[in-house]
Short mmCIF file of C-alpha atoms and ligand atoms in Angstrom, two decimals:
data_model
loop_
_atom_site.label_atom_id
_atom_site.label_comp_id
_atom_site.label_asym_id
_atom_site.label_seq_id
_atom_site.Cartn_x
_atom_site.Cartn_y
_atom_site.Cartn_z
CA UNK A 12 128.85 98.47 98.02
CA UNK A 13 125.32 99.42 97.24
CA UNK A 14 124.69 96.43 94.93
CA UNK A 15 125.91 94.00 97.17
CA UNK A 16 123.83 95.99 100.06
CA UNK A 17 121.15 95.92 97.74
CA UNK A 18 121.25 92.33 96.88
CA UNK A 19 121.29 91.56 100.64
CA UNK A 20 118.17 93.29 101.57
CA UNK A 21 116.48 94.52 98.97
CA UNK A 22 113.88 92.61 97.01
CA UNK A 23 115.02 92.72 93.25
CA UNK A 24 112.46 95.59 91.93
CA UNK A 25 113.22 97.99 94.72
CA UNK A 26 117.08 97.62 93.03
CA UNK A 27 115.68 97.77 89.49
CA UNK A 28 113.70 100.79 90.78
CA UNK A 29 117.11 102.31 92.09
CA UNK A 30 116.47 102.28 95.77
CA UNK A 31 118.49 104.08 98.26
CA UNK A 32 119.77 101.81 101.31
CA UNK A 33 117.84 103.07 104.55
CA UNK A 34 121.69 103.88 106.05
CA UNK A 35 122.47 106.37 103.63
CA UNK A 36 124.28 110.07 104.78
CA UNK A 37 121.72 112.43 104.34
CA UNK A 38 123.33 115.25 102.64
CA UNK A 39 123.28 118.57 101.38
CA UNK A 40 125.67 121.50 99.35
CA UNK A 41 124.86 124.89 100.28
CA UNK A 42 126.61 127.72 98.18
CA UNK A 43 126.47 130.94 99.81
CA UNK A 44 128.04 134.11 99.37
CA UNK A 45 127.39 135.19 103.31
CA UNK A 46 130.57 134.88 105.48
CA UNK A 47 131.31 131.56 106.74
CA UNK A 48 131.41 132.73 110.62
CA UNK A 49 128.45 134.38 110.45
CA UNK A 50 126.21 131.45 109.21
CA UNK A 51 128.40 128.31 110.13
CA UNK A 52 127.17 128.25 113.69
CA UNK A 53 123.45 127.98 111.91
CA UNK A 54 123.91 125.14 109.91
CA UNK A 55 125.96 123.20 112.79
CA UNK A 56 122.34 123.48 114.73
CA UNK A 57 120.31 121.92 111.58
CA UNK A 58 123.31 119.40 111.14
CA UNK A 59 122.19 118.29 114.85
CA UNK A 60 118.97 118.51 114.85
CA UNK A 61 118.23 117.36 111.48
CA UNK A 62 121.06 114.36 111.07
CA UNK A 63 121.74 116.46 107.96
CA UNK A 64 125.32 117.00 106.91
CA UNK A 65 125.99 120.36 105.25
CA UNK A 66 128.60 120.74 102.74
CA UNK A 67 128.95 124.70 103.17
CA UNK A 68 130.68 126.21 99.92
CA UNK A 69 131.50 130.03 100.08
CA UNK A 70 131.31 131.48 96.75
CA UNK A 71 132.89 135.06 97.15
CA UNK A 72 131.51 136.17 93.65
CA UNK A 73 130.19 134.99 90.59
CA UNK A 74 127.84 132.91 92.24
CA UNK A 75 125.01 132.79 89.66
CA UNK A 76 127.64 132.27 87.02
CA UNK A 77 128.98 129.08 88.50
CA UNK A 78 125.68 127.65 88.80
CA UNK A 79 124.93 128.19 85.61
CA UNK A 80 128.41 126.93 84.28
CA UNK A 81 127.53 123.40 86.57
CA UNK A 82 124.54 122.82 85.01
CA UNK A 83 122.65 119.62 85.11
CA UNK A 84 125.86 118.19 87.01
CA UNK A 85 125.88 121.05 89.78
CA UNK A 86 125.50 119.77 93.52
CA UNK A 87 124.18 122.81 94.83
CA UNK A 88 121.05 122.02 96.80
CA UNK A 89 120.92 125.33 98.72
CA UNK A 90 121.94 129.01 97.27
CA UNK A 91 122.36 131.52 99.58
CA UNK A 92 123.24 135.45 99.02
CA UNK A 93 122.00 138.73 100.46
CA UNK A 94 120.20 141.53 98.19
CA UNK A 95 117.19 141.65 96.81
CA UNK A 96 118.66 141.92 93.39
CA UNK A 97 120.85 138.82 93.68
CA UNK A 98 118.27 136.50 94.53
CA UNK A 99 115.91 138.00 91.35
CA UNK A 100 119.27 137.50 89.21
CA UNK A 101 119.26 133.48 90.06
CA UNK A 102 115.41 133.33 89.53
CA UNK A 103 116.20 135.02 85.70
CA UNK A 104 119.16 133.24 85.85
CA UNK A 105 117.09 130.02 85.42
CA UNK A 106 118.91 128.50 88.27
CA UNK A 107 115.85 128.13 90.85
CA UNK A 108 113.09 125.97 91.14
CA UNK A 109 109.41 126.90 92.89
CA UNK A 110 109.30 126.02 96.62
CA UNK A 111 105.62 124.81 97.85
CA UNK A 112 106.01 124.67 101.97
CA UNK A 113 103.27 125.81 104.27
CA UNK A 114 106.21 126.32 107.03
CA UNK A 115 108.04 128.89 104.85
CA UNK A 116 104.87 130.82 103.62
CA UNK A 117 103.52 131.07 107.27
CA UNK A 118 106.51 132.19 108.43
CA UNK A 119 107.73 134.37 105.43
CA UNK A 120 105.47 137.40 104.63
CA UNK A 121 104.68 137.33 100.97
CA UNK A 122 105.93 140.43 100.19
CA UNK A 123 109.58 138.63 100.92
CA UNK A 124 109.10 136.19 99.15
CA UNK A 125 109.50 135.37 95.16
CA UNK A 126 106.65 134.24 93.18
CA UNK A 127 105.77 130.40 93.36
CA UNK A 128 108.40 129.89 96.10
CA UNK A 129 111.04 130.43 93.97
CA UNK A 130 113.19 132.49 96.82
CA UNK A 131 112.84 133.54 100.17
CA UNK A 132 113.78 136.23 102.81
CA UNK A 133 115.91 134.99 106.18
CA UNK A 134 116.58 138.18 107.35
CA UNK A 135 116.04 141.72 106.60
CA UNK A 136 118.65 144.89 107.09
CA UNK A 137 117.06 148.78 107.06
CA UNK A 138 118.90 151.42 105.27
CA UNK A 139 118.87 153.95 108.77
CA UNK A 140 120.24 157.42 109.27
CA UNK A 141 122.93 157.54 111.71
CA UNK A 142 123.32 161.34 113.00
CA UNK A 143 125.61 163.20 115.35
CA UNK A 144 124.11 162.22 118.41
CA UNK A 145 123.46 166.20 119.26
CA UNK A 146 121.47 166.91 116.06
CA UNK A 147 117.68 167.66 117.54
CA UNK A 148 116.61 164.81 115.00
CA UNK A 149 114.01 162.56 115.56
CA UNK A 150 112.11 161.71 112.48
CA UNK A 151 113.79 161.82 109.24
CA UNK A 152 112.41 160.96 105.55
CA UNK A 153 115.24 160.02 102.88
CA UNK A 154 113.86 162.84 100.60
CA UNK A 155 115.25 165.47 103.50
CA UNK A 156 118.77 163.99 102.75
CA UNK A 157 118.81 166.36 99.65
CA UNK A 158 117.26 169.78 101.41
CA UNK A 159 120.11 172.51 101.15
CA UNK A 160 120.15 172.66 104.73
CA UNK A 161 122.38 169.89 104.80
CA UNK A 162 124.64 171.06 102.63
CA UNK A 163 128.26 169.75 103.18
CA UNK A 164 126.67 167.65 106.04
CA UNK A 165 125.92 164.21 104.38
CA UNK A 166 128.10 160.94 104.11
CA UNK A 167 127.55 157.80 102.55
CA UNK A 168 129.35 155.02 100.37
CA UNK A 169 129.33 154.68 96.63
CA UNK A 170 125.72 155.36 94.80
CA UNK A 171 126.76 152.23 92.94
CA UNK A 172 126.80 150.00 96.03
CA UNK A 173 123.79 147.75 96.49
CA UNK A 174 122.82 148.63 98.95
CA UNK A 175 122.46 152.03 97.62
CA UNK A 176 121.26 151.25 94.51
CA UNK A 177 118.24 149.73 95.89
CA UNK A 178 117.46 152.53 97.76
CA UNK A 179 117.54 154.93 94.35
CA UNK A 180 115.66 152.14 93.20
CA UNK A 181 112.60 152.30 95.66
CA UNK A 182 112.91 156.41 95.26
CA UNK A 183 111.58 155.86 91.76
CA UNK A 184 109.60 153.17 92.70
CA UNK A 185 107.97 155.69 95.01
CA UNK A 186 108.08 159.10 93.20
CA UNK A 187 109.00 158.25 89.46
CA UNK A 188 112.34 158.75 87.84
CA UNK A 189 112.22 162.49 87.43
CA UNK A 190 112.03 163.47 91.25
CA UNK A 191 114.21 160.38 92.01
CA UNK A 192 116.92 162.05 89.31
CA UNK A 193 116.42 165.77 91.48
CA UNK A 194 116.36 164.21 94.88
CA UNK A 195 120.08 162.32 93.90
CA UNK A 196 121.74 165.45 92.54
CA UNK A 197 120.44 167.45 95.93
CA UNK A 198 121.91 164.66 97.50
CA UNK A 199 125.33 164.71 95.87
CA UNK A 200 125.26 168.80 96.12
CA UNK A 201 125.26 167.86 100.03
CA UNK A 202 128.05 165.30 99.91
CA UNK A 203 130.69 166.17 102.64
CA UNK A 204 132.92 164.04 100.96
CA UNK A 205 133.09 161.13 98.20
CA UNK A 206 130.92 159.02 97.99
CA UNK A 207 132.72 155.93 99.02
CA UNK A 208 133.99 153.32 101.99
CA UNK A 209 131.78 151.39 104.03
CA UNK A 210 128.93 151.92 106.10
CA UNK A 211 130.78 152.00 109.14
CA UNK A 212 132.73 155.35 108.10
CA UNK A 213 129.59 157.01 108.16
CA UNK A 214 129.98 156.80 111.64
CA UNK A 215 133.15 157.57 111.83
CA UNK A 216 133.54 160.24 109.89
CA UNK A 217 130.23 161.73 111.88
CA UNK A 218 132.75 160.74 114.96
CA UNK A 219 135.83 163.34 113.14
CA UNK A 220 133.31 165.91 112.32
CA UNK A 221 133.54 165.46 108.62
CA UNK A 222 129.64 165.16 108.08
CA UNK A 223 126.97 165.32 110.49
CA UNK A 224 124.25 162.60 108.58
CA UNK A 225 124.46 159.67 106.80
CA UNK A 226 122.55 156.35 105.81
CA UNK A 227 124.04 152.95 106.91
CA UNK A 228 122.81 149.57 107.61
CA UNK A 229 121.12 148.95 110.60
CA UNK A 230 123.52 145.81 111.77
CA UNK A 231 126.68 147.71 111.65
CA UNK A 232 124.93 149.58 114.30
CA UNK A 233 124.98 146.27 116.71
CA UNK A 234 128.16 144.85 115.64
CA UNK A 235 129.58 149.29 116.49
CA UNK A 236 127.99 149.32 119.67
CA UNK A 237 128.65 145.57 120.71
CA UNK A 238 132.22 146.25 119.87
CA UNK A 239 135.04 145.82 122.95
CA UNK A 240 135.07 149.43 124.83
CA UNK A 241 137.50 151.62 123.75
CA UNK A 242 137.94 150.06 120.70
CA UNK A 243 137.68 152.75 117.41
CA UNK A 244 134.31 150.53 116.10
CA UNK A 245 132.71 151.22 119.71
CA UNK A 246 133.26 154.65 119.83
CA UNK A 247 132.14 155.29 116.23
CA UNK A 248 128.80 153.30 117.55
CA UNK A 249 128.45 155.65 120.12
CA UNK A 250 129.14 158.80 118.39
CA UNK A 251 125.68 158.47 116.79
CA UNK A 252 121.93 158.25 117.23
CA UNK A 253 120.06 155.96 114.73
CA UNK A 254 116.49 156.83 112.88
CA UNK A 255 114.14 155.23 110.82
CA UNK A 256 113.63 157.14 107.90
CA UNK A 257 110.29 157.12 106.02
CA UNK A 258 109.26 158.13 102.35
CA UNK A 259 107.68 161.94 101.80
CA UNK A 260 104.94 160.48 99.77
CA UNK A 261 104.17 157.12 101.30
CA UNK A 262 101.46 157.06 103.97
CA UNK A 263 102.04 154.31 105.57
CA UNK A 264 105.18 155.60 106.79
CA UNK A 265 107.49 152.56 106.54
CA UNK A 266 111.56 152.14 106.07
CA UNK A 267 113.28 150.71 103.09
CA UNK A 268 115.13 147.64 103.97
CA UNK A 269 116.76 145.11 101.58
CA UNK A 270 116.97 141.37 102.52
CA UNK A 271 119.50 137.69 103.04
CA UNK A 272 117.61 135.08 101.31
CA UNK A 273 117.70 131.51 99.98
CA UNK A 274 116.21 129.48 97.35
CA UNK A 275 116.36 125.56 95.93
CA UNK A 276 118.98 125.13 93.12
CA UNK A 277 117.27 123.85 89.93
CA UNK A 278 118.85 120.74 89.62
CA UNK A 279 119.08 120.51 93.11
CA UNK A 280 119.91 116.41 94.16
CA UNK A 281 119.05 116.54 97.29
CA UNK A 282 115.66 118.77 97.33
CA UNK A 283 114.33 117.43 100.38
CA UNK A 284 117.03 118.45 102.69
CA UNK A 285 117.12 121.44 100.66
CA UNK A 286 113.65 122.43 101.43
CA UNK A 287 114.32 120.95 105.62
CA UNK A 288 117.10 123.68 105.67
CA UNK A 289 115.21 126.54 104.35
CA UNK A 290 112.56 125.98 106.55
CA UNK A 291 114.86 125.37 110.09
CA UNK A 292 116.28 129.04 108.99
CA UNK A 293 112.77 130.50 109.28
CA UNK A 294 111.85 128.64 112.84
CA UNK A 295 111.73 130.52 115.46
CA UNK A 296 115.29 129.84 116.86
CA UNK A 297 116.85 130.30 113.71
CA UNK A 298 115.57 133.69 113.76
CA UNK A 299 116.34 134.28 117.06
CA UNK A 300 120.07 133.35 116.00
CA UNK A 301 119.75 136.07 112.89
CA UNK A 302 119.04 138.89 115.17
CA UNK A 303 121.16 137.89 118.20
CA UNK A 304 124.31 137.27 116.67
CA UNK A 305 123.74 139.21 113.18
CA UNK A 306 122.03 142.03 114.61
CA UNK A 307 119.72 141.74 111.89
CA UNK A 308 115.59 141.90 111.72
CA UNK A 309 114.40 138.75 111.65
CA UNK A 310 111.43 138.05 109.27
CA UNK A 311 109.39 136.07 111.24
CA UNK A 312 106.91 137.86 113.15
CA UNK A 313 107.23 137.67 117.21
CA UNK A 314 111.20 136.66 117.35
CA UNK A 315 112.68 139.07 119.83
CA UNK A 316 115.32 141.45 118.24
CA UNK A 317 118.98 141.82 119.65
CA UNK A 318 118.63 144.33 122.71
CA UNK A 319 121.54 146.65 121.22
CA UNK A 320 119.08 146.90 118.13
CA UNK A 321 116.15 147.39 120.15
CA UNK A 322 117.09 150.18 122.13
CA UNK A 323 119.02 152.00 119.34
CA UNK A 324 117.08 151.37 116.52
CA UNK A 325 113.52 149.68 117.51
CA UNK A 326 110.71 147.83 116.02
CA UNK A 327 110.97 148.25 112.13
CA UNK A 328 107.96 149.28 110.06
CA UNK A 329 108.82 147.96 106.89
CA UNK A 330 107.99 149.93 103.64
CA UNK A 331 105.26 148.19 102.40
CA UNK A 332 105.93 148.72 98.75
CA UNK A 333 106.90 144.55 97.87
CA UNK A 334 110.48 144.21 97.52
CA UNK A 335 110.34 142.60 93.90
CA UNK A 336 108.70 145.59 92.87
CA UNK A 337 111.51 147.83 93.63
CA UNK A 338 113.52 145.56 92.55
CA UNK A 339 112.50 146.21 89.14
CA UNK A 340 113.95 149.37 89.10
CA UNK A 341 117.67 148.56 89.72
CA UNK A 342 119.11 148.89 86.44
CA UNK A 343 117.44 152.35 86.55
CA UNK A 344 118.88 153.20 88.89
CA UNK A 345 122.21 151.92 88.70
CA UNK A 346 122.14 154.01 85.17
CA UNK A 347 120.89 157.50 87.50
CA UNK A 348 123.69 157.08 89.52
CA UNK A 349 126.12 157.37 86.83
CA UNK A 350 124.07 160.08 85.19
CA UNK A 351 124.09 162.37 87.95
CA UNK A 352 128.09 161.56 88.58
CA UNK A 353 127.07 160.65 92.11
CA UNK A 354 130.41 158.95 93.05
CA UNK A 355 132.93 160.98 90.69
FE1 FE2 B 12 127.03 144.90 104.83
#
């Protein structure tokens, strides 16, 4: 079909020179580990705006493994994942390739951002305190989560979660891995129970009366409070008040948050569109979409956030320590967490 195209309109170097007929489906494969629903409705607005067509691939785990296994042969244009520590693991991975785009580096502050372009932020998630909504709390820092006072008081999910473990991780990137040892056994002495679940039982079990603090996400906080009234999720939404923690020994006072990102797949075919979809995920309606509908902060500056964020949670002032440098940390802290027995 091509040949014969080819030998109908094309003069014979442009064939030699393996040109692509002008009527060709612009394409691209996108492997992400985010839920389908929550970014399908994303990439059906760059399908028709860009003429694009996105084959979406949801790769539950082992994402940087399949790559890897695909090789030269893999059609993965686009990979998509959430965590800081994710995205670092496909740069070392080898299964990246550097990004040059004024778009994405205007809109994408450099400290969430890799080096060279090789991945970037969409969206960004704080780690909050949710706390019983009669608690006389209104500024928190995450080293007051292992004071005595709260002893029996705190819940939160594994130590060995993520989303946890890059928290630990930005406690030593803050205070060194001595205090950041202390302040995780104070915080385990205040445990009211396991440390296990979800983020959402923090708020629940703040709701039953089992614990009175606990860090969470900030998004589970819009999808709690969006949820249908009367429902358990809206209640457990409502049965708290959300702060913005801040580090002891950090002046600038900002919260740690952890990050959805993308980058180009090494051996990516169709780099073009690849770059095209990266950068309609940073424009400003993209954005808009992350923080309506995800209730997450979007990273370009001047999108509007979700109003269920706004009021409950506010403008985030983002710790300004860079994200890649906490990231460093991770194994550390994965290897603290065990130490100190934090979820036996
Ligand atoms: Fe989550």
């Amino acid at each position: 079909m091509t040949a014969r195209l080819c030998a109908l309109t094309c003069i014979a170097t442009a064939c030699l020179a393996g040109a692509v007929p002008a009527h060709a489906a612009e394409e691209l494969t996108l492997y992400t580990t985010r839920e389908p629903g929550l970014i399908q409705p994303l990439i059906t607005a760059f399908s028709t705006q860009s003429g694009v067509k996105v084959n979406t691939v949801f790769v539950k785990d082992g994402l940087l493994e399949r790559v890897k296994a695909e090789g030269a042969r893999s059609p993965a244009d686009v990979l998509m994942t959430v965590d800081i520590g994710n995205l670092i693991d496909l740069v070392d991975g080898g299964v990246t390739q550097p990004v040059k785009s004024a778009a994405l580096e205007s809109a994408v502050p450099a400290n969430l951002r890799g080096a060279d372009g090789q991945w970037f932020s969409l969206s960004m998630r704080a780690r909050v305190l949710y706390a019983d909504k009669s608690l006389p709390l209104t500024t928190f820092r995450y080293e007051d989560l292992a004071n005595p006072k709260y002893k029996g008081k705190v819940c939160i999910r594994a130590g060995q979660h993520p989303y946890n473990t890059a928290l630990v991780a930005s406690m030593i990137a803050h205070d060194g891995e001595a205090k950041a040892e202390q302040w995780l056994r104070g915080v385990k002495a205040n445990l009211a129970r396991k440390a296990t679940g979800g983020d959402r039982d923090v708020a629940r079990d703040i709701l039953g009366g089992i614990c009175d603090i606990g860090l969470a996400n900030s998004y589970y906080v819009g999808q709690m409070k969006a949820s249908k009234e009367g429902s358990d999720a809206r209640k457990w939404g409502d049965a708290i008040k959300v702060i913005r923690p801040t580090f002891a020994n950090a002046k600038s006072g900002g919260t740690h948050v952890n990050i959805s990102g993308a980058a180009v797949a090494r051996n990516a075919p169709n780099r073009a569109n690849a770059v095209k979809l990266l950068e309609f995920l940073v424009s400003e309606p993209a954005q808009a979409f992350y923080a309506e509908t995800n209730y997450e902060y979007p990273v370009r500056k001047g999108v509007a956030l979700d109003s269920i964020i706004a009021s409950s949670i506010g403008e985030l002032k983002v710790d300004p320590l860079p994200i890649t440098e906490i990231a460093k940390y991770r194994k550390q802290a994965s290897a603290l967490v065990d130490k100190v027995g934090f979820d036996q």
